[in-house]
Coordinates of C-alpha atoms in Angstrom, one line a residue:
X1 CA -144.4 91.7 -35.0
X2 CA -142.3 94.4 -36.4
X3 CA -138.8 95.4 -37.0
X4 CA -137.4 99.1 -36.4
X5 CA -134.7 100.6 -38.3
X6 CA -133.0 104.3 -37.7
X7 CA -133.0 106.8 -40.7
X8 CA -130.8 109.6 -40.1
X9 CA -128.3 109.1 -43.1
X10 CA -128.4 111.7 -45.6
X11 CA -127.5 111.6 -49.3
X12 CA -124.5 113.9 -51.2
X13 CA -126.1 116.4 -53.4
X14 CA -124.4 118.1 -56.6
X15 CA -121.8 120.6 -56.1
X16 CA -123.3 124.1 -57.2
X17 CA -121.0 127.2 -57.4
X18 CA -122.5 129.6 -54.9
X19 CA -121.0 132.7 -53.0
X20 CA -119.2 131.9 -50.0
X21 CA -121.6 133.7 -47.7
X22 CA -124.6 131.7 -49.0
X23 CA -122.9 128.5 -48.8
X24 CA -121.9 129.3 -45.2
X25 CA -125.4 130.0 -44.2
X26 CA -126.7 126.9 -46.2
X27 CA -124.3 124.8 -43.9
X28 CA -125.5 126.2 -40.8
X29 CA -129.1 125.7 -41.5
X30 CA -128.0 122.2 -42.7
X31 CA -126.4 121.7 -39.6
X32 CA -129.7 122.8 -37.6
X33 CA -131.7 120.6 -39.8
X34 CA -129.8 117.7 -39.4
X35 CA -129.7 118.1 -35.3
X36 CA -133.6 118.4 -35.4
X37 CA -134.0 115.2 -37.7
X38 CA -131.6 113.3 -35.2
X39 CA -133.7 114.7 -32.1
X40 CA -137.4 114.0 -33.4
X41 CA -137.4 111.8 -36.1
X42 CA -138.9 108.7 -34.6
X43 CA -138.5 105.4 -36.2
X44 CA -139.6 103.6 -39.3
X45 CA -141.1 99.9 -39.4
X46 CA -141.7 97.1 -41.4
X47 CA -143.9 94.3 -40.8
X48 CA -142.3 90.9 -40.1
X49 CA -145.3 88.5 -39.4
X50 CA -145.9 87.6 -42.8
X51 CA -144.4 88.3 -46.0
X52 CA -144.8 91.7 -47.5
X53 CA -146.8 92.0 -50.6
X54 CA -146.5 94.6 -53.5
X55 CA -147.8 98.3 -52.3
X56 CA -151.1 99.5 -53.4
X57 CA -151.8 102.2 -51.2
X58 CA -149.9 104.7 -49.0
X59 CA -151.9 106.9 -46.1
X60 CA -150.4 110.0 -44.8
X61 CA -152.1 111.1 -41.7
X62 CA -151.2 114.9 -41.5
X63 CA -152.7 114.6 -37.5
X64 CA -150.1 111.9 -36.4
X65 CA -147.2 113.1 -39.2
X66 CA -147.0 109.3 -40.3
X67 CA -147.0 107.2 -43.6
X68 CA -148.5 103.8 -43.4
X69 CA -147.9 101.8 -46.7
X70 CA -150.5 98.9 -47.2
X71 CA -150.4 95.7 -49.6
X72 CA -153.7 93.6 -49.9
X73 CA -153.6 92.2 -46.5
X74 CA -152.6 95.0 -44.2
X75 CA -149.7 97.7 -43.3
X76 CA -146.5 96.8 -44.4
X77 CA -144.2 99.9 -43.9
X78 CA -144.8 103.0 -42.1
X79 CA -142.6 105.9 -40.8
X80 CA -143.0 109.5 -39.5
X81 CA -143.0 112.4 -41.9
X82 CA -142.6 116.0 -41.8
X83 CA -145.6 117.8 -43.9
X84 CA -146.3 121.3 -45.0
X85 CA -146.1 124.0 -42.3
X86 CA -148.8 126.8 -41.8
X87 CA -149.4 128.6 -44.6
X88 CA -148.3 126.2 -47.0
X89 CA -149.9 122.8 -45.9
X90 CA -149.6 119.7 -47.7
X91 CA -153.2 119.5 -49.1
X92 CA -155.3 116.8 -48.1
X93 CA -157.1 114.5 -50.6
X94 CA -156.5 111.6 -53.1
X95 CA -153.6 111.4 -55.4
X96 CA -151.2 108.7 -57.3
X97 CA -147.8 108.5 -58.0
X98 CA -147.3 110.0 -61.5
X99 CA -143.7 110.3 -61.8
X100 CA -140.4 109.0 -60.0
X101 CA -137.1 110.1 -59.7
X102 CA -133.9 108.8 -57.5
X103 CA -132.0 112.0 -57.5
X104 CA -134.1 114.8 -57.6
X105 CA -133.4 118.7 -57.1
X106 CA -136.3 121.3 -56.6
X107 CA -136.6 123.8 -59.2
X108 CA -138.8 125.6 -57.0
X109 CA -136.6 125.9 -53.7
X110 CA -133.0 126.9 -54.3
X111 CA -132.2 123.5 -55.9
X112 CA -133.1 121.7 -52.5
X113 CA -132.0 118.2 -52.8
X114 CA -135.2 115.6 -52.6
X115 CA -133.8 112.0 -52.9
X116 CA -136.1 109.5 -54.0
X117 CA -138.8 111.8 -54.9
X118 CA -142.4 110.3 -56.1
X119 CA -144.3 113.2 -57.4
X120 CA -148.2 113.0 -56.8
X121 CA -149.1 116.5 -58.5
X122 CA -147.7 118.3 -61.5
X123 CA -147.6 121.3 -59.5
X124 CA -144.8 119.9 -57.3
X125 CA -146.4 118.1 -54.4
X126 CA -144.4 114.9 -54.0
X127 CA -143.1 112.6 -51.3
X128 CA -139.4 112.3 -51.0
X129 CA -136.4 112.0 -48.2
X130 CA -135.5 114.8 -45.7
X131 CA -134.9 115.8 -42.2
X132 CA -137.5 115.3 -39.9
X133 CA -137.6 117.9 -37.0
X134 CA -140.6 116.3 -35.5
X135 CA -143.1 118.6 -36.7
X136 CA -144.9 119.7 -40.2
X137 CA -142.0 122.1 -41.6
X138 CA -142.0 121.3 -45.3
X139 CA -143.2 123.9 -48.0
X140 CA -145.8 121.3 -49.0
X141 CA -144.3 118.0 -49.8
X142 CA -144.1 115.0 -47.5
X143 CA -140.7 114.5 -46.2
X144 CA -140.3 111.0 -45.2
X145 CA -136.7 109.4 -43.6
X146 CA -134.3 109.2 -45.9
X147 CA -133.6 105.3 -45.7
X148 CA -137.6 104.8 -45.8
X149 CA -137.8 107.0 -48.8
X150 CA -135.3 104.7 -50.5
X151 CA -137.1 101.8 -49.2
X152 CA -140.4 103.0 -50.7
X153 CA -139.2 104.1 -53.9
X154 CA -137.8 100.7 -54.5
X155 CA -141.1 98.8 -53.4
X156 CA -143.5 101.1 -55.9
X157 CA -144.3 101.7 -59.0
X158 CA -146.5 104.2 -60.9
X159 CA -150.0 104.6 -60.0
X160 CA -149.7 103.8 -56.4
X161 CA -152.6 105.2 -54.5
X162 CA -151.9 108.0 -52.1
X163 CA -154.1 109.1 -49.7
X164 CA -153.3 112.4 -47.7
X165 CA -155.9 112.3 -44.7
X166 CA -156.5 114.9 -42.1
X167 CA -157.0 112.1 -39.3
X168 CA -156.0 108.8 -38.6
X169 CA -157.6 106.5 -41.4
X170 CA -157.1 103.0 -42.3
X171 CA -158.5 100.7 -45.2
X172 CA -161.3 98.3 -44.4
X173 CA -162.7 95.5 -46.4
X174 CA -166.4 96.5 -47.8
X175 CA -168.8 94.3 -49.8
X176 CA -171.4 95.8 -51.5
X177 CA -173.3 94.8 -54.8
X178 CA -172.8 98.4 -56.2
X179 CA -168.9 97.4 -56.4
X180 CA -167.8 97.0 -60.0
X181 CA -166.2 93.4 -60.9
X182 CA -164.4 92.2 -63.6
X183 CA -166.1 91.7 -67.0
X184 CA -166.4 87.9 -67.9
X185 CA -164.1 86.2 -69.8
X186 CA -161.9 89.2 -70.0
X187 CA -159.1 87.3 -69.1
X188 CA -159.4 84.5 -71.3
X189 CA -159.9 86.9 -74.2
X190 CA -156.3 88.9 -73.4
X191 CA -154.8 85.3 -73.4
X192 CA -156.4 84.4 -77.0
X193 CA -155.3 88.2 -78.3
X194 CA -152.0 87.3 -76.9
X195 CA -151.7 83.9 -78.3
X196 CA -152.6 85.4 -81.4
X197 CA -150.3 87.9 -81.6
X198 CA -147.6 85.7 -80.8
X199 CA -148.8 83.4 -84.0
X200 CA -149.2 86.8 -86.2
X201 CA -145.3 87.4 -85.3
X202 CA -144.3 84.2 -85.7
X203 CA -145.8 83.9 -89.1
X204 CA -144.5 87.4 -90.3
X205 CA -140.8 86.3 -89.1
X206 CA -141.4 83.3 -91.5
X207 CA -142.8 85.5 -94.2
X208 CA -139.8 87.8 -93.8
X209 CA -137.4 84.8 -93.8
X210 CA -139.0 83.6 -96.9
X211 CA -138.6 87.0 -98.8
X212 CA -135.1 87.0 -97.6
X213 CA -134.2 83.6 -99.0
X214 CA -136.0 84.8 -102.5
X215 CA -134.2 88.0 -102.7
X216 CA -131.0 85.7 -102.4
X217 CA -132.1 83.4 -105.2
X218 CA -133.0 86.3 -107.4
X219 CA -130.1 88.1 -106.8
X220 CA -128.1 84.8 -107.5
X221 CA -129.7 84.4 -110.8
X222 CA -129.5 88.0 -111.8
X223 CA -125.5 87.5 -111.9
X224 CA -125.5 85.7 -115.3
X225 CA -128.0 87.8 -117.0
X226 CA -126.1 90.8 -116.1
X227 CA -122.9 89.3 -117.1
X228 CA -124.3 88.2 -120.5
X229 CA -125.7 91.8 -121.0
X230 CA -122.5 93.4 -120.3
X231 CA -120.4 90.9 -122.8
X232 CA -123.4 91.7 -125.8
X233 CA -122.5 95.3 -125.3
X234 CA -118.7 94.6 -125.3
X235 CA -119.4 92.5 -128.3
X236 CA -121.7 94.9 -130.3
X237 CA -119.2 97.5 -129.8
X238 CA -116.4 95.3 -131.4
X239 CA -118.9 94.6 -134.4
X240 CA -119.1 98.5 -134.8
X241 CA -115.7 98.8 -135.0
X242 CA -115.1 96.1 -137.3
X243 CA -117.8 97.6 -139.4
X244 CA -116.4 100.9 -139.4
X245 CA -112.6 99.4 -140.0
X246 CA -114.4 97.7 -143.3
X247 CA -115.7 100.7 -144.3
X248 CA -112.5 102.4 -144.5
X249 CA -110.2 99.5 -145.6
X250 CA -108.6 100.0 -149.0
X251 CA -106.1 97.3 -149.1
X252 CA -107.1 93.5 -149.8
X253 CA -105.6 92.4 -146.5
X254 CA -107.1 95.1 -144.2
X255 CA -110.4 94.6 -145.8
X256 CA -110.0 90.7 -144.9
X257 CA -109.2 91.2 -141.1
X258 CA -112.1 94.0 -140.9
X259 CA -114.6 91.1 -142.3
X260 CA -113.1 88.4 -139.9
X261 CA -113.6 90.4 -137.0
X262 CA -117.2 91.1 -137.8
X263 CA -117.9 87.6 -138.6
X264 CA -116.7 86.7 -135.1
X265 CA -118.2 89.8 -133.4
X266 CA -121.5 88.7 -135.2
X267 CA -121.4 85.1 -133.9
X268 CA -120.2 86.3 -130.6
X269 CA -123.4 88.4 -130.3
X270 CA -125.3 85.2 -131.3
X271 CA -123.9 83.5 -128.6
X272 CA -124.2 85.9 -125.9
X273 CA -128.1 86.4 -126.9
X274 CA -128.6 82.8 -126.3
X275 CA -126.8 82.8 -122.9
X276 CA -128.9 85.8 -122.1
X277 CA -132.4 84.4 -123.1
X278 CA -131.6 81.1 -121.3
X279 CA -130.4 83.3 -118.3
X280 CA -133.3 85.4 -117.9
X281 CA -135.7 82.5 -118.6
X282 CA -134.5 80.9 -115.1
X283 CA -134.4 84.4 -113.3
X284 CA -137.6 85.1 -114.3
X285 CA -139.5 82.5 -112.2
X286 CA -137.1 83.8 -109.1
X287 CA -138.4 87.1 -109.7
X288 CA -142.1 86.0 -109.4
X289 CA -141.6 84.1 -106.3
X290 CA -139.7 87.3 -104.8
X291 CA -142.7 89.2 -105.7
X292 CA -145.1 86.8 -104.4
X293 CA -143.0 86.1 -101.0
X294 CA -142.8 90.3 -100.6
X295 CA -146.5 90.3 -100.9
X296 CA -146.6 87.8 -98.3
X297 CA -144.3 89.1 -96.0
X298 CA -146.3 92.8 -96.4
X299 CA -149.6 91.0 -95.6
X300 CA -148.0 89.0 -92.6
X301 CA -146.7 92.1 -91.3
X302 CA -150.1 93.7 -91.7
X303 CA -151.6 91.1 -90.2
X304 CA -149.0 91.3 -87.0
X305 CA -149.7 94.7 -86.6
X306 CA -153.5 94.3 -86.2
X307 CA -153.1 91.4 -83.7
X308 CA -150.3 93.1 -82.1
X309 CA -152.9 96.4 -81.5
X310 CA -155.6 94.0 -80.6
X311 CA -153.4 92.3 -77.9
X312 CA -152.5 95.7 -76.5
X313 CA -156.3 97.1 -76.5
X314 CA -157.3 94.1 -74.5
X315 CA -153.9 94.4 -72.1
X316 CA -155.2 98.0 -72.0
X317 CA -158.7 96.9 -70.7
X318 CA -156.8 95.1 -68.3
X319 CA -154.8 97.9 -66.3
X320 CA -156.6 99.4 -63.4
X321 CA -159.5 101.7 -64.1
X322 CA -160.4 104.5 -62.0
X323 CA -163.7 105.7 -61.6
X324 CA -164.8 109.0 -59.7
X325 CA -168.3 110.1 -58.9
X326 CA -168.8 113.5 -57.9
X327 CA -171.5 114.7 -56.0
X328 CA -170.9 118.4 -56.7
X329 CA -171.0 118.1 -60.4
X330 CA -173.5 115.1 -60.6
X331 CA -171.2 113.3 -62.8
X332 CA -169.3 110.0 -63.4
X333 CA -165.4 110.3 -64.8
X334 CA -163.3 107.1 -65.7
X335 CA -159.8 107.3 -66.6
X336 CA -157.4 104.1 -67.2
X337 CA -153.5 104.1 -67.6
X338 CA -153.7 107.9 -66.2
X339 CA -155.7 108.7 -69.5
X340 CA -159.4 109.6 -69.6
X341 CA -161.8 107.2 -71.1
X342 CA -165.3 108.7 -70.9
X343 CA -167.8 111.0 -68.3
X344 CA -171.3 111.1 -68.0
X345 CA -173.9 112.0 -66.1
X346 CA -175.3 110.0 -63.1
X347 CA -178.4 110.5 -60.5
X348 CA -177.2 111.0 -56.7
X349 CA -180.4 110.5 -54.6
X350 CA -180.8 113.6 -52.2
X351 CA -178.0 115.4 -54.0
X352 CA -178.1 118.3 -51.5
X353 CA -177.2 116.1 -48.7
X354 CA -173.3 115.5 -48.4
X355 CA -172.1 112.1 -49.3
X356 CA -168.5 112.3 -48.0
X357 CA -165.5 111.1 -49.7
X358 CA -164.8 107.7 -50.0
X359 CA -161.9 105.5 -51.8
X360 CA -162.5 102.0 -52.8
X361 CA -159.6 99.6 -54.1
X362 CA -160.1 96.7 -55.5
X363 CA -157.7 94.4 -53.8
X364 CA -157.4 90.9 -55.1
X365 CA -159.3 88.4 -57.1
X366 CA -161.9 86.7 -55.1
X367 CA -162.2 83.7 -57.2
X368 CA -161.0 82.9 -60.7
X369 CA -161.6 86.1 -62.7
X370 CA -165.5 86.2 -61.5
X371 CA -165.1 88.8 -58.7
X372 CA -162.7 91.0 -56.6
X373 CA -162.7 91.8 -53.0
X374 CA -162.6 95.6 -52.0
X375 CA -161.5 97.8 -49.2
X376 CA -162.7 101.2 -48.4
X377 CA -161.1 104.5 -46.8
X378 CA -163.1 107.2 -45.6
X379 CA -162.7 110.9 -45.4
X380 CA -165.6 112.2 -44.1
X381 CA -164.2 115.6 -43.2
X382 CA -161.4 114.3 -41.2
X383 CA -161.6 116.1 -38.4
X384 CA -161.8 113.9 -35.0
X385 CA -164.7 114.5 -32.8
X386 CA -166.0 117.3 -35.4
X387 CA -163.4 119.7 -34.0
X388 CA -160.7 121.3 -36.6
X389 CA -158.0 119.3 -37.6
X390 CA -154.8 120.8 -36.4
X391 CA -151.4 118.8 -37.8
X392 CA -148.9 121.0 -35.8
X393 CA -150.7 120.7 -32.4
X394 CA -151.0 117.0 -32.7
X395 CA -147.5 116.0 -34.1
X396 CA -145.6 118.7 -32.3
X397 CA -146.4 116.7 -28.9
X398 CA -145.8 113.6 -30.5
X399 CA -149.2 112.3 -29.8
X400 CA -150.8 110.3 -32.5
X401 CA -147.5 108.4 -34.1
X402 CA -147.7 105.2 -31.5
X403 CA -151.8 105.1 -32.1
X404 CA -152.8 102.5 -34.6
X405 CA -155.0 104.5 -37.4
X406 CA -158.8 103.7 -37.0
X407 CA -160.6 101.4 -39.4
X408 CA -163.9 102.9 -39.4
X409 CA -166.8 100.7 -39.9
X410 CA -168.0 100.9 -43.5
X411 CA -171.7 101.6 -42.9
X412 CA -171.4 105.2 -44.3
X413 CA -169.5 104.3 -47.6
X414 CA -172.3 101.9 -48.1
X415 CA -175.0 104.5 -47.8
X416 CA -173.2 106.4 -50.2
X417 CA -173.1 103.6 -52.6
X418 CA -176.9 103.0 -51.9
X419 CA -177.3 106.8 -53.0
X420 CA -175.9 106.5 -56.6
X421 CA -177.9 105.3 -59.7
X422 CA -176.0 104.8 -62.9
X423 CA -177.5 104.0 -66.3
X424 CA -177.3 101.0 -67.6
X425 CA -175.6 102.0 -70.7
X426 CA -172.9 103.7 -68.8
X427 CA -172.1 100.6 -66.7
X428 CA -171.8 98.5 -69.8
X429 CA -169.0 101.1 -70.8
X430 CA -166.8 101.1 -67.8
X431 CA -164.1 98.8 -68.3
X432 CA -163.9 95.6 -65.8
X433 CA -162.2 96.1 -62.9
X434 CA -158.7 94.1 -62.0
X435 CA -156.6 94.7 -58.9
X436 CA -155.4 97.9 -57.9
X437 CA -158.9 99.6 -60.0
X438 CA -160.5 102.2 -58.2
X439 CA -163.8 103.8 -57.0
X440 CA -163.9 107.3 -55.7
X441 CA -167.4 108.9 -54.3
X442 CA -166.8 112.2 -53.0
X443 CA -168.8 115.5 -52.5
X444 CA -165.9 117.2 -54.5
X445 CA -165.6 117.9 -58.0
X446 CA -162.1 116.9 -59.8
X447 CA -159.4 119.1 -59.1
X448 CA -157.6 120.8 -61.8
X449 CA -154.6 118.9 -61.0
X450 CA -156.2 115.9 -62.5
X451 CA -155.1 116.2 -66.2
X452 CA -152.5 114.7 -68.7
X453 CA -150.4 112.2 -67.1
X454 CA -152.3 111.7 -63.9
X455 CA -154.8 109.7 -62.1
X456 CA -157.6 111.5 -60.0
X457 CA -156.8 114.0 -57.7
X458 CA -159.5 115.1 -55.4
X459 CA -158.7 117.7 -52.8
X460 CA -160.6 118.2 -49.7
X461 CA -162.3 121.9 -49.9
X462 CA -162.7 122.2 -45.8
X463 CA -158.9 121.7 -45.4
X464 CA -155.8 124.0 -46.0
X465 CA -154.4 123.7 -49.5
X466 CA -151.4 125.8 -49.2
X467 CA -149.1 123.8 -50.7
X468 CA -151.1 123.7 -53.9
X469 CA -152.1 127.6 -53.7
X470 CA -148.6 128.4 -53.7
X471 CA -146.9 126.1 -56.2
X472 CA -146.6 127.0 -60.4
X473 CA -149.1 124.6 -62.3
X474 CA -149.6 124.1 -65.8
X475 CA -151.8 125.7 -68.2
X476 CA -155.3 125.0 -67.6
X477 CA -155.8 123.9 -71.2
X478 CA -153.7 120.9 -70.4
X479 CA -156.1 119.4 -67.7
X480 CA -158.8 117.1 -69.1
X481 CA -161.1 118.2 -66.6
X482 CA -160.6 121.9 -66.3
X483 CA -162.5 123.0 -69.4
X484 CA -165.3 125.4 -68.6
X485 CA -168.9 123.6 -67.8
X486 CA -170.8 125.1 -70.7
X487 CA -168.3 123.2 -73.2
X488 CA -168.7 119.8 -71.4
X489 CA -170.1 117.2 -73.1
X490 CA -173.7 115.9 -71.7
X491 CA -175.6 112.8 -72.8
X492 CA -179.4 112.8 -71.6
X493 CA -179.6 109.7 -69.5
X494 CA -182.1 106.9 -70.4
X495 CA -184.1 104.9 -67.9
X496 CA -181.8 104.9 -65.0
X497 CA -180.9 101.6 -63.8
X498 CA -179.5 100.9 -60.0
X499 CA -175.6 101.1 -59.7
X500 CA -175.4 97.4 -59.2

């Protein structure tokens, strides 16, 4: 059972100083787009037969011009879209959300308003709200109904897997011994490290409190010492004045007054010296305690930093991990938290035969922390019945939008896993998987869109990529996997072990 809701509400844009004629033209174009959006936008849907979970995957079907969002149990949201037009197609492939911005204006297309933008490439491909004329009409982005874009924006987080498929595909559950599993005891280790970090923080705070109290005690004990020192200086000055007066006095009365003043100053200095000595004796233990407390606080802070870093490292190890195996490069790549971890050569049996493109996703824990359930989406070329995929033809007639996406049998995905052999030492280096982790097996190489602040980006080479080709992209040097092959590190493979 599903509910349907309309989506034609636009969002106000920022006012820009533009010439009157240009403003009038923009108004006419906007009116035309709104009319088209009202006439061909279709309806968005949300699941109501169960409580929707957190989105973990979005699949864009170029043929059906529809986006479907999945949680661990199935689809939860879907809506019509408008993808890239002829020559500026939305590239088919594997992406993830790498940036979110609720109020976004294009820096490529005349400051166009793109509300609830979720970027999937740094070169400018994104999901966002926009008018839907009923056919592909964007410059490469995926336009969604305004209300749906807002709803999706609020439900997702960075790292959401986005698959742009030429045809209609859906995830299907799969089990295979080659699919990676959690490292034993990882959750317990994380809990231990977190508890140690909390305890180290408590001790550091307590050490700081003790050091602060010792500082206050030492400061208070310093007051009589400073007072005695100041009074001694004053008495010494009086003694010097008395001695000077005694030396210059000629009259008997003046000499007597000078001698009396000298005697009093001498006695006062002796008295203050005794007071200073006593105050200094009382101060010294407090200074020693302060020094010890500061050393203890420094040591506790160092221990806190070490424990916090250990907890952070363990927590990072529990972040979703992405593994990509490329038949084209015969290499395995690992990324985590949008950063490269390592890469290594692998063996693919019968390497000249295509293996397809398969996205395996860890859905949820199957029992305790020992295993996870996996699903797979296969993009074997994406062309229905072996023909050429044409999103313009399929969407303009409205065909396909009401057809459920096909959940293909996972036989091809299992066959792909059967052909992969990874050295055991490489398997040992791969972080343990957790829900939302992924394994991508593909004929393609890693796209140069993969780089700083991204998960893996894979483009299907047999599909139009106009939306990528016409975009400005960052310098090649910024991408971790875009360096020349001759400079890529290579490790000799030890005796190979089965993937599982």
